[in-house]
Amino acid sequence: MATQRLAAPTAFAPIMFGAPAPPGDLLSWNWAERRLREAEHYWIATTRPGGRPHCRPVWGVWLDDGFWFSTGSLAARNLESSDQITVHLEGGREVVIVEGTARPESDPDSLQTMCDAYGPKYDHPISPYEDGTVRDSSGTGGPAYLVIPHVVFGWDENMSSPTRWTF
């Protein structure tokens, strides 16, 4: 089943430090989406079955339908018991935090789209396999996931223009 383009989110001022953020300019979704597309490294946070957090850096791509990544690590096992995930860009100056659900994807066309974006971005080609995984030329790889955002937070340098987008 091919995935669909995300609907445009609605922007609000978030709760910051326990209170509504002061009224002001909100960031545009284009601002956040550009950072998500251009980022090289992302941090994902999942939860172990016992409740302990698990956070790791991954490579991935932001496409029209959400955030794509592949992993064979503990995160994959965690996502089997809870599909809840947070994705964060590596920097802390222009922050974008995605909260959503990660679903394993095995549709060949969708995986090919992910691989077509991932390979050139990292100069590390990957390909879909018949078992629904993606792998590089050495055979290393794992399942691919699509993160569907529910809420995204962002703020510019010095925590200016804090914005909460909901889908």
PDB file of C-alpha atoms in Angstrom:
ATOM      1  CA  MET A   1       0.000   0.000   0.000  1.00  0.00           C
ATOM      2  CA  ALA A   2       1.566   3.296  -1.091  1.00  0.00           C
ATOM      3  CA  THR A   3       1.628   6.029   1.513  1.00  0.00           C
ATOM      4  CA  GLN A   4      -0.064   9.399   1.157  1.00  0.00           C
ATOM      5  CA  ARG A   5       1.105  12.974   1.510  1.00  0.00           C
ATOM      6  CA  LEU A   6       0.624  14.474   4.964  1.00  0.00           C
ATOM      7  CA  ALA A   7      -2.185  16.976   5.383  1.00  0.00           C
ATOM      8  CA  ALA A   8      -1.090  20.507   6.271  1.00  0.00           C
ATOM      9  CA  PRO A   9      -0.813  20.854  10.057  1.00  0.00           C
ATOM     10  CA  THR A  10      -2.408  23.532  12.208  1.00  0.00           C
ATOM     11  CA  ALA A  11      -0.034  25.817  14.161  1.00  0.00           C
ATOM     12  CA  PHE A  12      -0.571  26.913  17.766  1.00  0.00           C
ATOM     13  CA  ALA A  13       1.509  28.464  20.518  1.00  0.00           C
ATOM     14  CA  PRO A  14       2.685  25.579  22.740  1.00  0.00           C
ATOM     15  CA  ILE A  15       2.863  25.260  26.507  1.00  0.00           C
ATOM     16  CA  MET A  16       6.399  26.266  27.506  1.00  0.00           C
ATOM     17  CA  PHE A  17       7.740  25.990  31.052  1.00  0.00           C
ATOM     18  CA  GLY A  18       4.257  25.051  32.317  1.00  0.00           C
ATOM     19  CA  ALA A  19       2.413  28.029  30.820  1.00  0.00           C
ATOM     20  CA  PRO A  20       1.185  29.047  27.383  1.00  0.00           C
ATOM     21  CA  ALA A  21       3.928  30.612  25.296  1.00  0.00           C
ATOM     22  CA  PRO A  22       3.556  34.381  25.013  1.00  0.00           C
ATOM     23  CA  PRO A  23       1.586  35.461  21.977  1.00  0.00           C
ATOM     24  CA  GLY A  24       3.805  36.168  19.021  1.00  0.00           C
ATOM     25  CA  ASP A  25       4.764  35.040  15.599  1.00  0.00           C
ATOM     26  CA  LEU A  26       4.438  31.363  14.921  1.00  0.00           C
ATOM     27  CA  LEU A  27       6.898  29.576  12.674  1.00  0.00           C
ATOM     28  CA  SER A  28       5.648  28.341   9.328  1.00  0.00           C
ATOM     29  CA  TRP A  29       5.344  24.634   8.625  1.00  0.00           C
ATOM     30  CA  ASN A  30       7.739  25.218   5.713  1.00  0.00           C
ATOM     31  CA  TRP A  31      10.356  26.323   8.263  1.00  0.00           C
ATOM     32  CA  ALA A  32      10.070  22.996  10.127  1.00  0.00           C
ATOM     33  CA  GLU A  33       9.741  20.833   7.045  1.00  0.00           C
ATOM     34  CA  ARG A  34      12.857  22.343   5.463  1.00  0.00           C
ATOM     35  CA  ARG A  35      14.895  21.469   8.544  1.00  0.00           C
ATOM     36  CA  LEU A  36      13.474  17.956   8.624  1.00  0.00           C
ATOM     37  CA  ARG A  37      14.372  17.425   4.957  1.00  0.00           C
ATOM     38  CA  GLU A  38      17.879  18.937   5.222  1.00  0.00           C
ATOM     39  CA  ALA A  39      18.974  17.319   8.497  1.00  0.00           C
ATOM     40  CA  GLU A  40      21.714  14.744   8.244  1.00  0.00           C
ATOM     41  CA  HIS A  41      21.343  13.086  11.631  1.00  0.00           C
ATOM     42  CA  TYR A  42      18.212  12.440  13.651  1.00  0.00           C
ATOM     43  CA  TRP A  43      17.708  11.100  17.158  1.00  0.00           C
ATOM     44  CA  ILE A  44      14.898   8.646  17.767  1.00  0.00           C
ATOM     45  CA  ALA A  45      13.473   7.804  21.176  1.00  0.00           C
ATOM     46  CA  THR A  46      11.503   4.625  21.758  1.00  0.00           C
ATOM     47  CA  THR A  47      10.429   2.825  24.915  1.00  0.00           C
ATOM     48  CA  ARG A  48      11.589  -0.614  25.986  1.00  0.00           C
ATOM     49  CA  PRO A  49       8.823  -3.070  26.961  1.00  0.00           C
ATOM     50  CA  GLY A  50       9.655  -2.499  30.652  1.00  0.00           C
ATOM     51  CA  GLY A  51       9.266   1.268  30.279  1.00  0.00           C
ATOM     52  CA  ARG A  52      12.911   2.365  30.106  1.00  0.00           C
ATOM     53  CA  PRO A  53      13.694   4.877  27.363  1.00  0.00           C
ATOM     54  CA  HIS A  54      15.965   4.080  24.436  1.00  0.00           C
ATOM     55  CA  CYS A  55      17.466   6.893  22.353  1.00  0.00           C
ATOM     56  CA  ARG A  56      19.790   6.537  19.355  1.00  0.00           C
ATOM     57  CA  PRO A  57      20.960   8.518  16.329  1.00  0.00           C
ATOM     58  CA  VAL A  58      19.809   7.317  12.921  1.00  0.00           C
ATOM     59  CA  TRP A  59      20.017   8.333   9.310  1.00  0.00           C
ATOM     60  CA  GLY A  60      16.711   8.964   7.631  1.00  0.00           C
ATOM     61  CA  VAL A  61      14.718  11.003   5.157  1.00  0.00           C
ATOM     62  CA  TRP A  62      11.737  13.286   5.514  1.00  0.00           C
ATOM     63  CA  LEU A  63       9.397  12.691   2.597  1.00  0.00           C
ATOM     64  CA  ASP A  64       5.907  13.961   1.814  1.00  0.00           C
ATOM     65  CA  ASP A  65       4.330  11.255   3.981  1.00  0.00           C
ATOM     66  CA  GLY A  66       6.570  11.556   7.073  1.00  0.00           C
ATOM     67  CA  PHE A  67       9.969  10.463   8.405  1.00  0.00           C
ATOM     68  CA  TRP A  68      11.543   7.268   7.055  1.00  0.00           C
ATOM     69  CA  PHE A  69      14.372   5.316   8.672  1.00  0.00           C
ATOM     70  CA  SER A  70      15.625   1.764   8.916  1.00  0.00           C
ATOM     71  CA  THR A  71      17.118  -0.014  11.870  1.00  0.00           C
ATOM     72  CA  GLY A  72      17.780  -3.525  13.055  1.00  0.00           C
ATOM     73  CA  SER A  73      18.686  -2.270  16.540  1.00  0.00           C
ATOM     74  CA  LEU A  74      16.892  -2.461  19.852  1.00  0.00           C
ATOM     75  CA  ALA A  75      14.603   0.305  18.562  1.00  0.00           C
ATOM     76  CA  ALA A  76      13.036  -2.198  16.137  1.00  0.00           C
ATOM     77  CA  ARG A  77      12.243  -4.563  19.014  1.00  0.00           C
ATOM     78  CA  ASN A  78      10.870  -1.682  21.078  1.00  0.00           C
ATOM     79  CA  LEU A  79       8.584  -0.625  18.237  1.00  0.00           C
ATOM     80  CA  GLU A  80       7.096  -4.137  18.179  1.00  0.00           C
ATOM     81  CA  SER A  81       5.614  -3.521  21.645  1.00  0.00           C
ATOM     82  CA  SER A  82       4.896   0.220  21.333  1.00  0.00           C
ATOM     83  CA  ASP A  83       4.741   2.190  18.110  1.00  0.00           C
ATOM     84  CA  GLN A  84       5.167   5.524  19.928  1.00  0.00           C
ATOM     85  CA  ILE A  85       8.290   7.421  18.879  1.00  0.00           C
ATOM     86  CA  THR A  86       9.940  10.816  19.104  1.00  0.00           C
ATOM     87  CA  VAL A  87      12.267  12.095  16.383  1.00  0.00           C
ATOM     88  CA  HIS A  88      14.529  15.059  17.119  1.00  0.00           C
ATOM     89  CA  LEU A  89      17.039  16.892  14.974  1.00  0.00           C
ATOM     90  CA  GLU A  90      20.577  16.766  16.282  1.00  0.00           C
ATOM     91  CA  GLY A  91      20.995  20.494  16.961  1.00  0.00           C
ATOM     92  CA  GLY A  92      19.536  22.555  19.763  1.00  0.00           C
ATOM     93  CA  ARG A  93      19.443  26.006  18.147  1.00  0.00           C
ATOM     94  CA  GLU A  94      16.665  25.564  15.603  1.00  0.00           C
ATOM     95  CA  VAL A  95      14.663  22.799  17.199  1.00  0.00           C
ATOM     96  CA  VAL A  96      12.203  20.455  15.528  1.00  0.00           C
ATOM     97  CA  ILE A  97      10.733  17.579  17.564  1.00  0.00           C
ATOM     98  CA  VAL A  98       8.316  15.094  15.995  1.00  0.00           C
ATOM     99  CA  GLU A  99       6.034  12.991  18.200  1.00  0.00           C
ATOM    100  CA  GLY A 100       4.126  10.249  16.454  1.00  0.00           C
ATOM    101  CA  THR A 101       3.806   6.590  15.638  1.00  0.00           C
ATOM    102  CA  ALA A 102       6.242   4.421  13.696  1.00  0.00           C
ATOM    103  CA  ARG A 103       4.847   1.710  11.502  1.00  0.00           C
ATOM    104  CA  PRO A 104       6.886  -0.902   9.681  1.00  0.00           C
ATOM    105  CA  GLU A 105       6.614  -0.501   5.925  1.00  0.00           C
ATOM    106  CA  SER A 106       7.131  -3.267   3.396  1.00  0.00           C
ATOM    107  CA  ASP A 107       5.297  -1.965   0.321  1.00  0.00           C
ATOM    108  CA  PRO A 108       7.879  -2.294  -2.498  1.00  0.00           C
ATOM    109  CA  ASP A 109       6.971   1.016  -4.161  1.00  0.00           C
ATOM    110  CA  SER A 110       7.099   2.946  -0.883  1.00  0.00           C
ATOM    111  CA  LEU A 111      10.402   1.324   0.075  1.00  0.00           C
ATOM    112  CA  GLN A 112      11.847   2.183  -3.336  1.00  0.00           C
ATOM    113  CA  THR A 113      10.839   5.833  -2.859  1.00  0.00           C
ATOM    114  CA  MET A 114      12.566   5.848   0.524  1.00  0.00           C
ATOM    115  CA  CYS A 115      15.699   4.199  -0.906  1.00  0.00           C
ATOM    116  CA  ASP A 116      15.793   6.628  -3.844  1.00  0.00           C
ATOM    117  CA  ALA A 117      15.961   9.558  -1.394  1.00  0.00           C
ATOM    118  CA  TYR A 118      18.216   7.909   1.192  1.00  0.00           C
ATOM    119  CA  GLY A 119      21.014   6.674  -1.091  1.00  0.00           C
ATOM    120  CA  PRO A 120      21.983  10.048  -2.616  1.00  0.00           C
ATOM    121  CA  LYS A 121      21.533  11.893   0.689  1.00  0.00           C
ATOM    122  CA  TYR A 122      24.111   9.743   2.483  1.00  0.00           C
ATOM    123  CA  ASP A 123      26.073   8.495  -0.531  1.00  0.00           C
ATOM    124  CA  HIS A 124      25.094   5.061   0.784  1.00  0.00           C
ATOM    125  CA  PRO A 125      22.747   3.231  -1.600  1.00  0.00           C
ATOM    126  CA  ILE A 126      20.154   0.897  -0.119  1.00  0.00           C
ATOM    127  CA  SER A 127      17.585  -1.286  -1.857  1.00  0.00           C
ATOM    128  CA  PRO A 128      14.317  -2.969  -0.924  1.00  0.00           C
ATOM    129  CA  TYR A 129      14.340  -6.759  -0.580  1.00  0.00           C
ATOM    130  CA  GLU A 130      11.540  -9.267  -1.053  1.00  0.00           C
ATOM    131  CA  ASP A 131      11.340  -9.844   2.708  1.00  0.00           C
ATOM    132  CA  GLY A 132      10.235  -6.215   3.194  1.00  0.00           C
ATOM    133  CA  THR A 133      13.563  -4.956   4.535  1.00  0.00           C
ATOM    134  CA  VAL A 134      16.065  -2.529   3.044  1.00  0.00           C
ATOM    135  CA  ARG A 135      19.762  -3.350   2.765  1.00  0.00           C
ATOM    136  CA  ASP A 136      23.006  -1.923   1.465  1.00  0.00           C
ATOM    137  CA  SER A 137      25.359  -3.704  -0.949  1.00  0.00           C
ATOM    138  CA  SER A 138      26.962  -5.670   1.899  1.00  0.00           C
ATOM    139  CA  GLY A 139      23.571  -7.051   2.955  1.00  0.00           C
ATOM    140  CA  THR A 140      23.411  -4.954   6.111  1.00  0.00           C
ATOM    141  CA  GLY A 141      20.009  -3.494   6.851  1.00  0.00           C
ATOM    142  CA  GLY A 142      16.725  -4.075   8.549  1.00  0.00           C
ATOM    143  CA  PRO A 143      13.091  -3.156   8.578  1.00  0.00           C
ATOM    144  CA  ALA A 144      12.033   0.281   7.357  1.00  0.00           C
ATOM    145  CA  TYR A 145       9.697   2.496   9.343  1.00  0.00           C
ATOM    146  CA  LEU A 146       7.495   5.424   8.475  1.00  0.00           C
ATOM    147  CA  VAL A 147       6.910   7.860  11.322  1.00  0.00           C
ATOM    148  CA  ILE A 148       3.486   9.456  11.073  1.00  0.00           C
ATOM    149  CA  PRO A 149       3.619  12.747  12.999  1.00  0.00           C
ATOM    150  CA  HIS A 150       0.843  13.613  15.436  1.00  0.00           C
ATOM    151  CA  VAL A 151       2.438  16.692  16.997  1.00  0.00           C
ATOM    152  CA  VAL A 152       5.567  18.614  15.993  1.00  0.00           C
ATOM    153  CA  PHE A 153       7.259  21.274  18.106  1.00  0.00           C
ATOM    154  CA  GLY A 154       9.707  23.863  16.869  1.00  0.00           C
ATOM    155  CA  TRP A 155      11.455  27.022  17.928  1.00  0.00           C
ATOM    156  CA  ASP A 156      14.106  29.256  16.479  1.00  0.00           C
ATOM    157  CA  GLU A 157      17.351  30.364  18.095  1.00  0.00           C
ATOM    158  CA  ASN A 158      17.005  31.629  21.672  1.00  0.00           C
ATOM    159  CA  MET A 159      13.692  29.735  21.886  1.00  0.00           C
ATOM    160  CA  SER A 160      11.948  32.426  19.860  1.00  0.00           C
ATOM    161  CA  SER A 161       8.684  31.822  18.013  1.00  0.00           C
ATOM    162  CA  PRO A 162       7.801  28.535  19.734  1.00  0.00           C
ATOM    163  CA  THR A 163       5.254  26.663  17.652  1.00  0.00           C
ATOM    164  CA  ARG A 164       3.218  23.472  18.029  1.00  0.00           C
ATOM    165  CA  TRP A 165       1.830  21.877  14.873  1.00  0.00           C
ATOM    166  CA  THR A 166      -0.896  19.245  15.049  1.00  0.00           C
ATOM    167  CA  PHE A 167      -1.942  16.929  12.228  1.00  0.00           C
TER     168      PHE A 167
END
